[in-house]
XYZ file of C-alpha atoms in Angstrom:
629
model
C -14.467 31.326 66.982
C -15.054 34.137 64.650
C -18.906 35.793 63.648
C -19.979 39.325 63.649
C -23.238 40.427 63.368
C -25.120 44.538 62.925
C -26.411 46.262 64.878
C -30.512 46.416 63.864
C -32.068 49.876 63.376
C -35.440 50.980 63.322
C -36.928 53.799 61.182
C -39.720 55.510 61.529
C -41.834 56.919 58.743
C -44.204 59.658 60.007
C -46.958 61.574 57.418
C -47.966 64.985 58.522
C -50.918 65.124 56.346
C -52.507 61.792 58.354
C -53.129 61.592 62.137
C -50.184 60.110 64.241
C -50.266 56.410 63.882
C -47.382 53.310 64.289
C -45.958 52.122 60.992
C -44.021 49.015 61.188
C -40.478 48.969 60.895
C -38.523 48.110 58.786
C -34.870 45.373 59.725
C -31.764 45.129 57.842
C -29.235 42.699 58.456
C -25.350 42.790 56.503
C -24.153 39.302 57.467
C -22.595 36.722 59.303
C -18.801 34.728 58.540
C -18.149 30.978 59.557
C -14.359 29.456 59.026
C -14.824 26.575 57.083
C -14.006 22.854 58.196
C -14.122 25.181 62.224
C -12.995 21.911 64.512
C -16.044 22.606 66.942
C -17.609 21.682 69.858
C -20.632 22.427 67.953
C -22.956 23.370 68.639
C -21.592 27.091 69.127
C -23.267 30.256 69.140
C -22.762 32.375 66.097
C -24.799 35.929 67.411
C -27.884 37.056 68.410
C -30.363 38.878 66.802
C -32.383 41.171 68.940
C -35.444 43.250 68.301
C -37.105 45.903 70.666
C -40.845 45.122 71.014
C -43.510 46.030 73.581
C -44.847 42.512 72.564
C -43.640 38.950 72.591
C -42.671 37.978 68.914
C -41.211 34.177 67.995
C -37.758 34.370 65.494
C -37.525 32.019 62.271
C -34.749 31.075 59.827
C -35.129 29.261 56.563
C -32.674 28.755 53.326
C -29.669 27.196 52.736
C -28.044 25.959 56.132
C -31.211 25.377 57.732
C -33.837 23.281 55.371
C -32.003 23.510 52.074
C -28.688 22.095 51.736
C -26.137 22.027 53.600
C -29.152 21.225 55.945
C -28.518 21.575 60.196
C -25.950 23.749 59.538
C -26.979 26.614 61.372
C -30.513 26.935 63.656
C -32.214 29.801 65.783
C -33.642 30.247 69.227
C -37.157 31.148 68.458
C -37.713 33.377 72.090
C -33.548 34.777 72.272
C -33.086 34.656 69.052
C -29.404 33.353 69.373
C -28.135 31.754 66.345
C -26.309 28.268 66.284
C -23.569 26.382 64.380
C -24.085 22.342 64.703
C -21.437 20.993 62.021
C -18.315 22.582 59.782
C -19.022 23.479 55.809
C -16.510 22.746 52.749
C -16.020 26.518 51.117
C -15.249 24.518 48.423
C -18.841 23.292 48.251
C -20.888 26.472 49.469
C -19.059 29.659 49.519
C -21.943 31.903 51.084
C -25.261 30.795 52.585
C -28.185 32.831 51.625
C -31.054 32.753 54.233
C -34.388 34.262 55.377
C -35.422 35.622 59.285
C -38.286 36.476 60.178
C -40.184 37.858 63.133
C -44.196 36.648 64.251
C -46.152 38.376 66.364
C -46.249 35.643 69.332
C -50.228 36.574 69.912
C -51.574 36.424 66.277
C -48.346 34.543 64.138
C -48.187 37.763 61.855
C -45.183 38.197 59.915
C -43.564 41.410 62.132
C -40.338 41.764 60.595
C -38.620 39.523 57.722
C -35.217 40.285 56.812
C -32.612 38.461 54.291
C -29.402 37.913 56.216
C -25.859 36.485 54.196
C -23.522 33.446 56.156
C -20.241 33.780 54.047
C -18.182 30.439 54.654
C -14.649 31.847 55.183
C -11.947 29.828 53.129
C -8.809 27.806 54.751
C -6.040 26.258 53.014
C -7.568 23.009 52.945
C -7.062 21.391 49.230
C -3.678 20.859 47.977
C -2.682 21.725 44.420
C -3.647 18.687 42.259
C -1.964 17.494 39.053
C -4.468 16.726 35.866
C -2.252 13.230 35.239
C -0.585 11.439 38.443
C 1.419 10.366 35.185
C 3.092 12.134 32.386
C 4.473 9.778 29.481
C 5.557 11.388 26.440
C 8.153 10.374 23.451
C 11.260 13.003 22.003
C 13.971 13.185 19.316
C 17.401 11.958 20.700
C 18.200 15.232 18.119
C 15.955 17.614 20.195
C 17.239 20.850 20.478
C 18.345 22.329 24.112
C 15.765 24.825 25.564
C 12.823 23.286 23.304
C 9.517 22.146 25.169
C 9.143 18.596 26.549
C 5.412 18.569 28.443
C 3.806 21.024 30.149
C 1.905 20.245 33.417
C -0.844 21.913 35.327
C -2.275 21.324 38.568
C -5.619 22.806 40.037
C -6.399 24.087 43.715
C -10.017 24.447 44.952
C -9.129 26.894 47.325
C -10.459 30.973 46.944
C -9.136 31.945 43.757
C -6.589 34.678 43.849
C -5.530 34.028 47.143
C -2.458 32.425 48.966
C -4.395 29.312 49.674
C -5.102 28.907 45.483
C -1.497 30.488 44.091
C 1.078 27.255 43.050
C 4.798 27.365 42.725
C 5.684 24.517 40.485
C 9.382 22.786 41.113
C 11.545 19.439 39.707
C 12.397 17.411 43.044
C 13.726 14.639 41.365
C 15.090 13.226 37.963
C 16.590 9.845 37.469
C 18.787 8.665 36.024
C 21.183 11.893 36.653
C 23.536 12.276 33.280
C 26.256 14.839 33.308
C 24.912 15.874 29.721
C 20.917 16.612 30.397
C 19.286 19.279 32.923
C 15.642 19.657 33.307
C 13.977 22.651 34.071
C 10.896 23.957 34.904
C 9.237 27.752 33.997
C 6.528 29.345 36.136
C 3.749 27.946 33.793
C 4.559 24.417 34.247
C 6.481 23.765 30.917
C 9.445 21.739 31.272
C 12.787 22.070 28.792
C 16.045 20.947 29.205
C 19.419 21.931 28.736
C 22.315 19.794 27.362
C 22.620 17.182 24.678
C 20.183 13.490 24.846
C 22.359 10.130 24.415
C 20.088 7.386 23.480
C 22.991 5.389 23.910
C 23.449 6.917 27.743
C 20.254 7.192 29.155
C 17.067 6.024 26.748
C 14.529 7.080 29.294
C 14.172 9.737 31.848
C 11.724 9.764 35.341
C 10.971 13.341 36.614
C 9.075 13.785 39.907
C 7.559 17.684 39.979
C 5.887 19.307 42.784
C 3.115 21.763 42.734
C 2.991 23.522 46.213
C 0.535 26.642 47.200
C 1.177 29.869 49.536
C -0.925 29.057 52.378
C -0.073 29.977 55.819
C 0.171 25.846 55.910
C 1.544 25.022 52.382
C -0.157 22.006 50.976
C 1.910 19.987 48.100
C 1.271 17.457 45.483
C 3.132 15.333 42.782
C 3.744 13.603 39.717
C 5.946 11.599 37.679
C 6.863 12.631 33.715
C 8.444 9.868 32.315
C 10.226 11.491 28.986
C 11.363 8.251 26.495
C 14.059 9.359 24.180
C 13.700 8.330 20.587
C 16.759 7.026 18.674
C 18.513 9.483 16.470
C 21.154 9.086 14.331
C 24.539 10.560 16.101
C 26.438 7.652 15.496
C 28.281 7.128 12.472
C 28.565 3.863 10.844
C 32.273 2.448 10.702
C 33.281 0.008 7.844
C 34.930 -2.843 10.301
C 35.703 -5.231 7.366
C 35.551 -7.850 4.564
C 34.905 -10.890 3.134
C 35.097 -12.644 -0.225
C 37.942 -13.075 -2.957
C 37.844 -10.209 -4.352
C 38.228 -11.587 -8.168
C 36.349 -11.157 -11.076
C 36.201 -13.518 -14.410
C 35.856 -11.409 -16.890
C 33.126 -11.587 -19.344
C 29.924 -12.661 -16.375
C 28.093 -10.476 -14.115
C 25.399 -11.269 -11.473
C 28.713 -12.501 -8.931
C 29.245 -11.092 -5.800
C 33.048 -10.876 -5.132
C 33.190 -9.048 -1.873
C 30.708 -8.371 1.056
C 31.772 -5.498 3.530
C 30.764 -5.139 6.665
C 30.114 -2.337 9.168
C 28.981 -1.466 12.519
C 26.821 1.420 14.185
C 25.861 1.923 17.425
C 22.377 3.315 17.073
C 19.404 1.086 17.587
C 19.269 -1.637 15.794
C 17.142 -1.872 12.520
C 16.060 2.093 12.653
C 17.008 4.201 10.042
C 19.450 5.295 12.206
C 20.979 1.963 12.174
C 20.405 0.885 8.313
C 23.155 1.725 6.202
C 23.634 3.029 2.471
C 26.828 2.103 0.612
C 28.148 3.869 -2.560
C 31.135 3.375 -4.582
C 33.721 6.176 -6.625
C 36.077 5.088 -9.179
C 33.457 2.587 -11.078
C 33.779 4.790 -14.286
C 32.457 1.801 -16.287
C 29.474 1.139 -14.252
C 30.438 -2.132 -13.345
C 29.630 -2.686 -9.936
C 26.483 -2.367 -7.390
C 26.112 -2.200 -4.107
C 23.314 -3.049 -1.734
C 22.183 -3.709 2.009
C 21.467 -6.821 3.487
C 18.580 -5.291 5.642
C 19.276 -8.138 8.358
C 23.151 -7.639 8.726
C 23.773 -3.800 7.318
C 26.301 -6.297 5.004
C 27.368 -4.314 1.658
C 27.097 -6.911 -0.774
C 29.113 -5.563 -4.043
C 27.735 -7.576 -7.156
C 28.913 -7.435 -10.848
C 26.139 -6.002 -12.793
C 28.387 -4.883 -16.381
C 30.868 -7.350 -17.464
C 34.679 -6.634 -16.822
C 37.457 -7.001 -20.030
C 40.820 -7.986 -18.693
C 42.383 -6.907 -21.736
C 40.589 -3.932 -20.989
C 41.622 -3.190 -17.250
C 43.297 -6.252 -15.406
C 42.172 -4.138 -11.955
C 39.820 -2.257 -10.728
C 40.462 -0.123 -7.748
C 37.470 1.300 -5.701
C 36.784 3.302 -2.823
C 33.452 2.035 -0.601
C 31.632 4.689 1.203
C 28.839 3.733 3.845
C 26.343 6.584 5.352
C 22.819 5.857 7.419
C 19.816 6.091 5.812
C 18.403 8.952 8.574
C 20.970 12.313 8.450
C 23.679 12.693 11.058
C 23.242 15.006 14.197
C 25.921 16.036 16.349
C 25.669 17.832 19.900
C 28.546 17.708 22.377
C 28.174 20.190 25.911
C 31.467 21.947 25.995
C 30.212 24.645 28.831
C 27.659 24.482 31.762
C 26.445 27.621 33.211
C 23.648 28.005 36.082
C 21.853 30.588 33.924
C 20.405 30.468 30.428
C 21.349 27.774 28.158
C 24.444 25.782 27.759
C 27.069 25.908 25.306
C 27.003 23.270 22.689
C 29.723 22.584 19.747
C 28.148 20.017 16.798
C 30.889 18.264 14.870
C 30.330 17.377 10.744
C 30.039 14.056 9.345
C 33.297 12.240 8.175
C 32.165 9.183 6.410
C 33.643 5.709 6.686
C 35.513 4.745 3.906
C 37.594 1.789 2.526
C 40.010 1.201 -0.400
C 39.519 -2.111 -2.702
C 40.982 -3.544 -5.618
C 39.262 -5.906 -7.782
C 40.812 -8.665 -9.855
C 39.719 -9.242 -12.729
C 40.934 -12.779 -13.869
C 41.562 -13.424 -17.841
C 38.965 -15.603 -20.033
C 38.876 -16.978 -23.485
C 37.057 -14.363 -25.778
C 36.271 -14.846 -28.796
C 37.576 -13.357 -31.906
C 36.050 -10.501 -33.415
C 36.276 -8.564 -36.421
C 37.110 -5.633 -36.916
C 34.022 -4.200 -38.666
C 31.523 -6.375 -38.544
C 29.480 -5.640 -41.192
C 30.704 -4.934 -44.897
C 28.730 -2.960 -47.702
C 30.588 -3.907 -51.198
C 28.612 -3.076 -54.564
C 29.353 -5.499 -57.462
C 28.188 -5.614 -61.720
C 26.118 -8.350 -62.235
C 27.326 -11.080 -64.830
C 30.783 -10.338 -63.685
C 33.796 -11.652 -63.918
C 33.987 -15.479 -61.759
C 37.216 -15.794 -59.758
C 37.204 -11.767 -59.143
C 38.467 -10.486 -55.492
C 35.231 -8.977 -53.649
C 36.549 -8.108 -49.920
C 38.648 -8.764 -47.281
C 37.204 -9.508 -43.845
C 39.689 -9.440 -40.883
C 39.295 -10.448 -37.379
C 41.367 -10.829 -34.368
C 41.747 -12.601 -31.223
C 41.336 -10.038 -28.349
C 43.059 -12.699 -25.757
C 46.577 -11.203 -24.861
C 48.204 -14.022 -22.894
C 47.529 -16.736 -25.695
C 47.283 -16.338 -29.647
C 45.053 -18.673 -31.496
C 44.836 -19.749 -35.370
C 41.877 -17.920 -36.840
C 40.453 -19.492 -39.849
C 37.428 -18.376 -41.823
C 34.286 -19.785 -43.933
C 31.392 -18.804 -45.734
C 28.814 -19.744 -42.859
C 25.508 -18.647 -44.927
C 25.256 -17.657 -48.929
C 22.559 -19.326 -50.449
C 23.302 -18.972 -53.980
C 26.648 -20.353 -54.092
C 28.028 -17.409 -55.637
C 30.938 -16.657 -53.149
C 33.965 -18.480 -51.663
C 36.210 -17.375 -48.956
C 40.171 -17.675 -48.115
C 40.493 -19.756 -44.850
C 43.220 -18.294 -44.434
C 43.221 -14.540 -45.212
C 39.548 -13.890 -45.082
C 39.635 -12.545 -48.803
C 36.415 -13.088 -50.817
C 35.919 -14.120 -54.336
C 33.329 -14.597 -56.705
C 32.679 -18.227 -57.321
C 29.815 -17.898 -60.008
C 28.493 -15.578 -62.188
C 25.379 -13.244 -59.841
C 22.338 -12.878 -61.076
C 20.717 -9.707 -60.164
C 17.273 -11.438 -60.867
C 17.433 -14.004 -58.794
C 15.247 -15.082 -55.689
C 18.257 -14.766 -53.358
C 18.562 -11.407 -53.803
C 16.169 -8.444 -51.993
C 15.979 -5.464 -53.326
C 19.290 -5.369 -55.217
C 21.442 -7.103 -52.093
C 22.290 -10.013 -51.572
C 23.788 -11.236 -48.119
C 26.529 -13.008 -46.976
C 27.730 -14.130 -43.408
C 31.528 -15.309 -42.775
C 32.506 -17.335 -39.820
C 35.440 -17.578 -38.194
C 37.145 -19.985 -35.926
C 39.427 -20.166 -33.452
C 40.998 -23.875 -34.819
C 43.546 -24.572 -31.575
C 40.108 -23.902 -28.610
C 38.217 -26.546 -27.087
C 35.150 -25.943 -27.502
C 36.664 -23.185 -30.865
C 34.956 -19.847 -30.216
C 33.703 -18.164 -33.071
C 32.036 -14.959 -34.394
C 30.439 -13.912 -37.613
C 30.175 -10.693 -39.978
C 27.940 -9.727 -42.257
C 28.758 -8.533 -46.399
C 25.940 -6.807 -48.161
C 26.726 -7.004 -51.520
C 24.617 -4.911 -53.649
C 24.338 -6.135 -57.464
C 24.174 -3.745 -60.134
C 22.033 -4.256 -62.602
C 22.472 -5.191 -66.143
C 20.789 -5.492 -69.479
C 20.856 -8.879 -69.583
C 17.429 -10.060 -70.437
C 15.221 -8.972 -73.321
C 11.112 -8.228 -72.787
C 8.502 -10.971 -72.900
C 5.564 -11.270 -73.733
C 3.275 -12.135 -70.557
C 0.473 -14.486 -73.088
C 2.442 -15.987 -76.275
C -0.795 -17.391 -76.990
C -4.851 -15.415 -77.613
C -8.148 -15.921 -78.950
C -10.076 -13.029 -80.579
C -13.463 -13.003 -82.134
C -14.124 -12.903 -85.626
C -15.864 -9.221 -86.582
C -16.786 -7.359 -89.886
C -15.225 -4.129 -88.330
C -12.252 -3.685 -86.478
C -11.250 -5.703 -82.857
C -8.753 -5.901 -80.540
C -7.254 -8.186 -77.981
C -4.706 -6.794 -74.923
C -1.253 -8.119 -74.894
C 1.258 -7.500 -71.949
C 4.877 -7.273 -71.989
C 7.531 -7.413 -68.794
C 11.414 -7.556 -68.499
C 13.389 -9.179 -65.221
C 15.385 -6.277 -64.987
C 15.100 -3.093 -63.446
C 14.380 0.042 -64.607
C 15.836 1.610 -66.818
C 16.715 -1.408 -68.849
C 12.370 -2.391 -69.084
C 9.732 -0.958 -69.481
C 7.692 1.102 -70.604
C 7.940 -0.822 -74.025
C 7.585 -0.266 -77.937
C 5.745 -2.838 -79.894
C 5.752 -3.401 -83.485
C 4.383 -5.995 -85.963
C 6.997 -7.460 -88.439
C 7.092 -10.354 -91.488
C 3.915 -10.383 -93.504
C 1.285 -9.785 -91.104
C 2.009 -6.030 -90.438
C -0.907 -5.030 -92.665
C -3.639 -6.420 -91.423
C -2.357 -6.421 -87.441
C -0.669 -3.285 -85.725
C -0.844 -2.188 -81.973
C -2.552 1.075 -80.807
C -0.943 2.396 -78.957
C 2.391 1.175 -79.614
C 4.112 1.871 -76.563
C 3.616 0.636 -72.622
C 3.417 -2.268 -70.681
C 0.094 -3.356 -71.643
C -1.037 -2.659 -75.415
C -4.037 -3.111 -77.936
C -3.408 -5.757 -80.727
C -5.593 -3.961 -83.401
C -6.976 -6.396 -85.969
C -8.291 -5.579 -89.613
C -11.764 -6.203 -90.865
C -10.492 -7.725 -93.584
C -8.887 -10.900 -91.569
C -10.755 -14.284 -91.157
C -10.927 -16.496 -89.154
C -7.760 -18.984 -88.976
C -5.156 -19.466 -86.355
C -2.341 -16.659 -87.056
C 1.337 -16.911 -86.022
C 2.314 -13.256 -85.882
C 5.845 -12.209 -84.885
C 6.217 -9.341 -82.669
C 9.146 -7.169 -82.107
C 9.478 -5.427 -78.168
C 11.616 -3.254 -77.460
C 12.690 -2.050 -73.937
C 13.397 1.620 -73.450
C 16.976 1.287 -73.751
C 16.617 -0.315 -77.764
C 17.384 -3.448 -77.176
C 14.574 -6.452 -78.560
C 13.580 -9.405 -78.860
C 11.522 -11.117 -82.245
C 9.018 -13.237 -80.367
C 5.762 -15.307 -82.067
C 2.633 -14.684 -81.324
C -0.349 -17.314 -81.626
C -3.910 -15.669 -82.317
C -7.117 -17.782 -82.606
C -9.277 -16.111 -84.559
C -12.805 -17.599 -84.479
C -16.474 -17.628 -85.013
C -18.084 -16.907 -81.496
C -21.346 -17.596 -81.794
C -19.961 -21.084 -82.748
C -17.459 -21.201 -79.706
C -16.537 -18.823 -77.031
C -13.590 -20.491 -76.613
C -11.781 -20.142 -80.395
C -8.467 -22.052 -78.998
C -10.625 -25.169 -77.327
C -12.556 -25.167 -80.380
C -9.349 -25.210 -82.540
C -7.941 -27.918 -80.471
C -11.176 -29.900 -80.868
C -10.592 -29.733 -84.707
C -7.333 -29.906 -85.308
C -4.052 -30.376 -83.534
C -1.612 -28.190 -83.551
C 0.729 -28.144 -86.278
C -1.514 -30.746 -88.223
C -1.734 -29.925 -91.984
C 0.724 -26.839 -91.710
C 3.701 -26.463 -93.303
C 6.833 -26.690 -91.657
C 7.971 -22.972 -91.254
C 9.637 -23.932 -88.307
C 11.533 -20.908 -86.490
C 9.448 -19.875 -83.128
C 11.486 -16.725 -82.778
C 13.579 -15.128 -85.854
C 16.173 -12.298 -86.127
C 16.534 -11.768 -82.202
C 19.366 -8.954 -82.041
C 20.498 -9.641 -78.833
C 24.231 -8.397 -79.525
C 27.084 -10.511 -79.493
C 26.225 -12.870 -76.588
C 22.640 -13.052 -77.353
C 23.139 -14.718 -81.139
C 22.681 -18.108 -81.104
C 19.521 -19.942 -81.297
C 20.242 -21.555 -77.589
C 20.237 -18.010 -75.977
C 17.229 -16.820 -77.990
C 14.809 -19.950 -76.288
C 16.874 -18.766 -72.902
C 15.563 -15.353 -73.377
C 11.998 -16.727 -74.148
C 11.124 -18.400 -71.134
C 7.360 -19.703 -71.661
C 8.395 -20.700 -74.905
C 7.764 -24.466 -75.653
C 10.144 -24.338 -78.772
C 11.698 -22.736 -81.179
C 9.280 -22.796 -84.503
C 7.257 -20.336 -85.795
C 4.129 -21.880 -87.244
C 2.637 -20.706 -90.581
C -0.442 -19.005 -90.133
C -0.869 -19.203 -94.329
C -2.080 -22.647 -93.029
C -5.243 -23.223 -92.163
């Protein structure tokens, strides 16, 4: 049993200035210690408190202890004033009790003497250290670097702080499984690190039991368990194992799949340490892909660009297969008992495998050698005429086959081709102007065949042919027949001209009156496409054959006949359906009968037949009399 209590002193105060009385005195106590959880018997007495009085006085405690909490803790003698303990206090739960005593005058129950007075609760080791968790579960890298932080743990003592009882030493007591390549340890602060190299493959999952243990003079202890689960990483390299498939190509498809490798890797499966990536060197063409059956880590190779076996009968490649996460390495190569241990980390060295593709021969088809032709020819030339030569070949080296070609489209007819030799020869006489040809070209495609092939492959090319023009047609006019209102002064009536060849052998034109009209008719202007037939006052009405010459800008002309109505119309606003009405054509006239006269076409244009060629819209060749009426 420890307490200790002071010794009480009185003081006087005396005034010199006032006759002698008594004051009352005035008590201080220091205190009073209790060990906590003290094993008893209780009740036991903890001191006395004594006072010196020439009268009877009755002693008195209150606060905590007595009636505030802890309650019945402590009590005191009212007449010896002895104080008791009944029961044991947690330090943890009241550290210090803080009471009141007082002293009554037994005779009147004044208040004599009232002091405060401290109980301190003295502390024991009684609480071990205790962890937050009882359990510790936390996830790492496989790749985790030695001496890097795993958890950190803390445990808590509600003994005194700053004293032996409160102060923990933290320690590993256990680890399982024990691997030659990992050692835990743990700092002052409760972090935990490890030296070595992880192996998923050797030990996925670690169980360490720590200890947190205080200074007491009785050292209390505590545990708990850090599970540490290791995380797959990629240290493993893939390894091609082998392959499958025939390893042959037909040349000409894609979209096959002639080989499948296949490879193993020890990592967990389906992680991205596990998955694998394949790539290929020596496809300079571009020929081949490569991809991962997700299921398997199979390399399927697939055609994707078709192969020519005249080309390259072979095709040798070199398969390379990597993970999809990047490599680590970490091999212990020395232990020591302090600091970290030495570690050596080896570089990748890919799997790799040689293959050689067959490519297996096909029946191409021939092809010539340029494809598409521009030749430029004179129109109206010569029939029977060499054009071109077209030549194609039969790329096939292990079997020849008889080519033999054809016009496949010419719509004209113009054209004919050697079956043989592929030479080209006009067949007819091209007409510049005709609807076949575009814009000066015409088009022709050429077929050929291989004739000994079942079913005959074939291929085409393509001649452009672009037709020079030539003067070969004379102008027109647009109208060979007009009405025009009868007037006392001068009128005119438009008249349009146009030519089926291209410039410069049309337009614009020159246009003249000729024969015995040329008076009383004339064009202003005289030269265009479209023109003013001027007519004279002095002209009546009738129906007037006029001949008019056109010339194109390179001289050459054409005589053609021109019908004017000339009519009263107020009568008729139509002169020609009131002419028809009247009279028929050609009724009462004399036979002048020459529609166009004195065409100089030159020495292919001089016969009437070519003249009523040139005048297409013309119904006939006779030039009506317009002296006629």
């Amino acid at each position: 049993m420890m307490f200790s209590y002071l010794v009480l002193m009185g003081i006087v105060c005396l005034c010199s200035t006032e006759p002698l009385r008594r004051h009352k005195r005035s008590w201080i106590i220091d205190s009073f210690d209790i060990v906590e959880e003290h094993l008893g018997p209780f009740p036991y007495d903890l001191g006395q408190i004594k006072l010196d009085r020439s009268y009877l006085v009755e002693f008195m405690l209150k606060g905590k202890g007595v009636d505030e909490d802890p309650k019945g803790v402590l009590s005191i003698d009212p007449k010896t004033g002895v104080i008791k303990v009944h029961r044991k206090v947690d330090y943890e739960q009241y550290s210090v009790l803080m009471l009141t005593f007082q002293a009554r005058n037994k005779s009147n129950l004044a208040v004599d003497t009232q002091l405060g007075m401290e109980v301190n609760i003295l502390d024991i080791n009684d609480n071990p250290p205790v962890f937050q968790r009882k359990v510790y579960d936390v996830t790492i890298e496989e790749a985790t670097k030695q001496g890097g932080f795993i958890v950190g743990v803390l445990a808590i003592d509600k003994d005194a702080a700053g004293t032996p009882n409160s102060t923990i030493d933290y320690k590993i007591t256990s680890v399982t499984p024990t691997t030659k390549n990992v050692e835990f340890y743990m700092q002052k602060s409760g972090a935990i690190s490890f030296k070595g190299c992880f192996d998923y493959e050797v030990a996925n999952k670690y169980t360490i039991t720590v200890e947190a243990k205080d200074r007491g003079v009785v050292k209390l202890s505590s545990t708990a368990s850090i599970i540490v689960n290791l995380q797959d990483g990629n240290n493993h390299l893939p390894v091609i194992t082998g392959q499958t498939g025939s390893a042959k190509v037909l040349e000409g498809t894609n979209g096959t799949s002639p080989l499948i490798i296949q490879a193993a890797d020890a990592d967990t499966r389906l992680t991205a340490a596990w998955r694998v990536r394949y790539s290929i060197q020596g496809d300079k063409g571009g020929h081949f892909s490569i991809y991962t059956d997700p299921d398997t880590n199979d390399g399927i190779l697939t055609v994707v660009k078709p192969l020519d076996f005249e080309e390259k009968a072979e095709q040798k490649l070199t398969i390379f297969v990597e993970n999809e996460e990047s490599y680590f390495s970490c091999e212990v190569k020395e232990r020591s008992a302090d600091g970290l241990w030495t570690i050596i980390t080896n570089p990748a060295k890919p799997s790799s495998r040689d293959i050689t593709i067959t490519v297996e021969d096909a029946n191409d088809p021939p092809f010539f050698l340029d494809p598409v032709r521009k030749v430029i020819l004179e129109e109206n030339g010569v029939v029977g005429a060499f054009v071109d030569k077209v030549t194609a070949v039969d790329p096939d080296t292990g079997r020849r086959h008889k080519l033999e070609y054809s016009i496949d489209q010419e719509p004209a007819g113009w054209f004919r081709v050697d079956k043989t030799t592929g030479e080209i020869f006009v067949k007819e006489s091209l007409d510049r102007e005709s609807s076949h040809v575009t814009n000066g070209t015409y088009t022709v495609t050429v077929l050929v065949t291989e004739k000994d092939d079942h079913p005959p492959m074939t291929s085409t090319a393509t001649i452009q042919i672009y037709i020079e023009d030539k003067n070969d047609n004379v102008p027109l006019l647009k109208e060979n027949m007009i009405s025009l209102c009868q007037s006392d002064e001068v009128s005119h009536a438009e008249i349009t001209a146009f030519d089926l060849d291209g410039d410069p052998y049309s337009g614009p034109f020159s246009f003249e009156i000729v024969g015995d009209h040329k008076k009383e008719w004339s064009f202003d202007p005289s030269h265009g496409t479209t023109v003013h037939l001027v007519k004279d006052k002095s002209v009546h009405t009738s129906l007037y054959t006029l001949i008019v010459k056109i010339s194109d800008k390179q001289g050459r002309f054409v005589l053609q006949n021109l019908s004017v109505a000339l009519c009263d119309c107020v009568v008729s606003p139509n002169c020609l359906t009131q002419r028809n009405t009247q009279q028929k054509v050609g009724s009462g006239m004399k036979g002048i009968t020459i529609l166009a006269v004195l065409m100089i076409l030159g020495p292919d244009y001089s016969t009437e037949e070519n003249i009523c060629k040139s005048l297409k819209g013309c119904n006939s060749c006779q030039l009506w009399d317009s002296t006629d009426s």
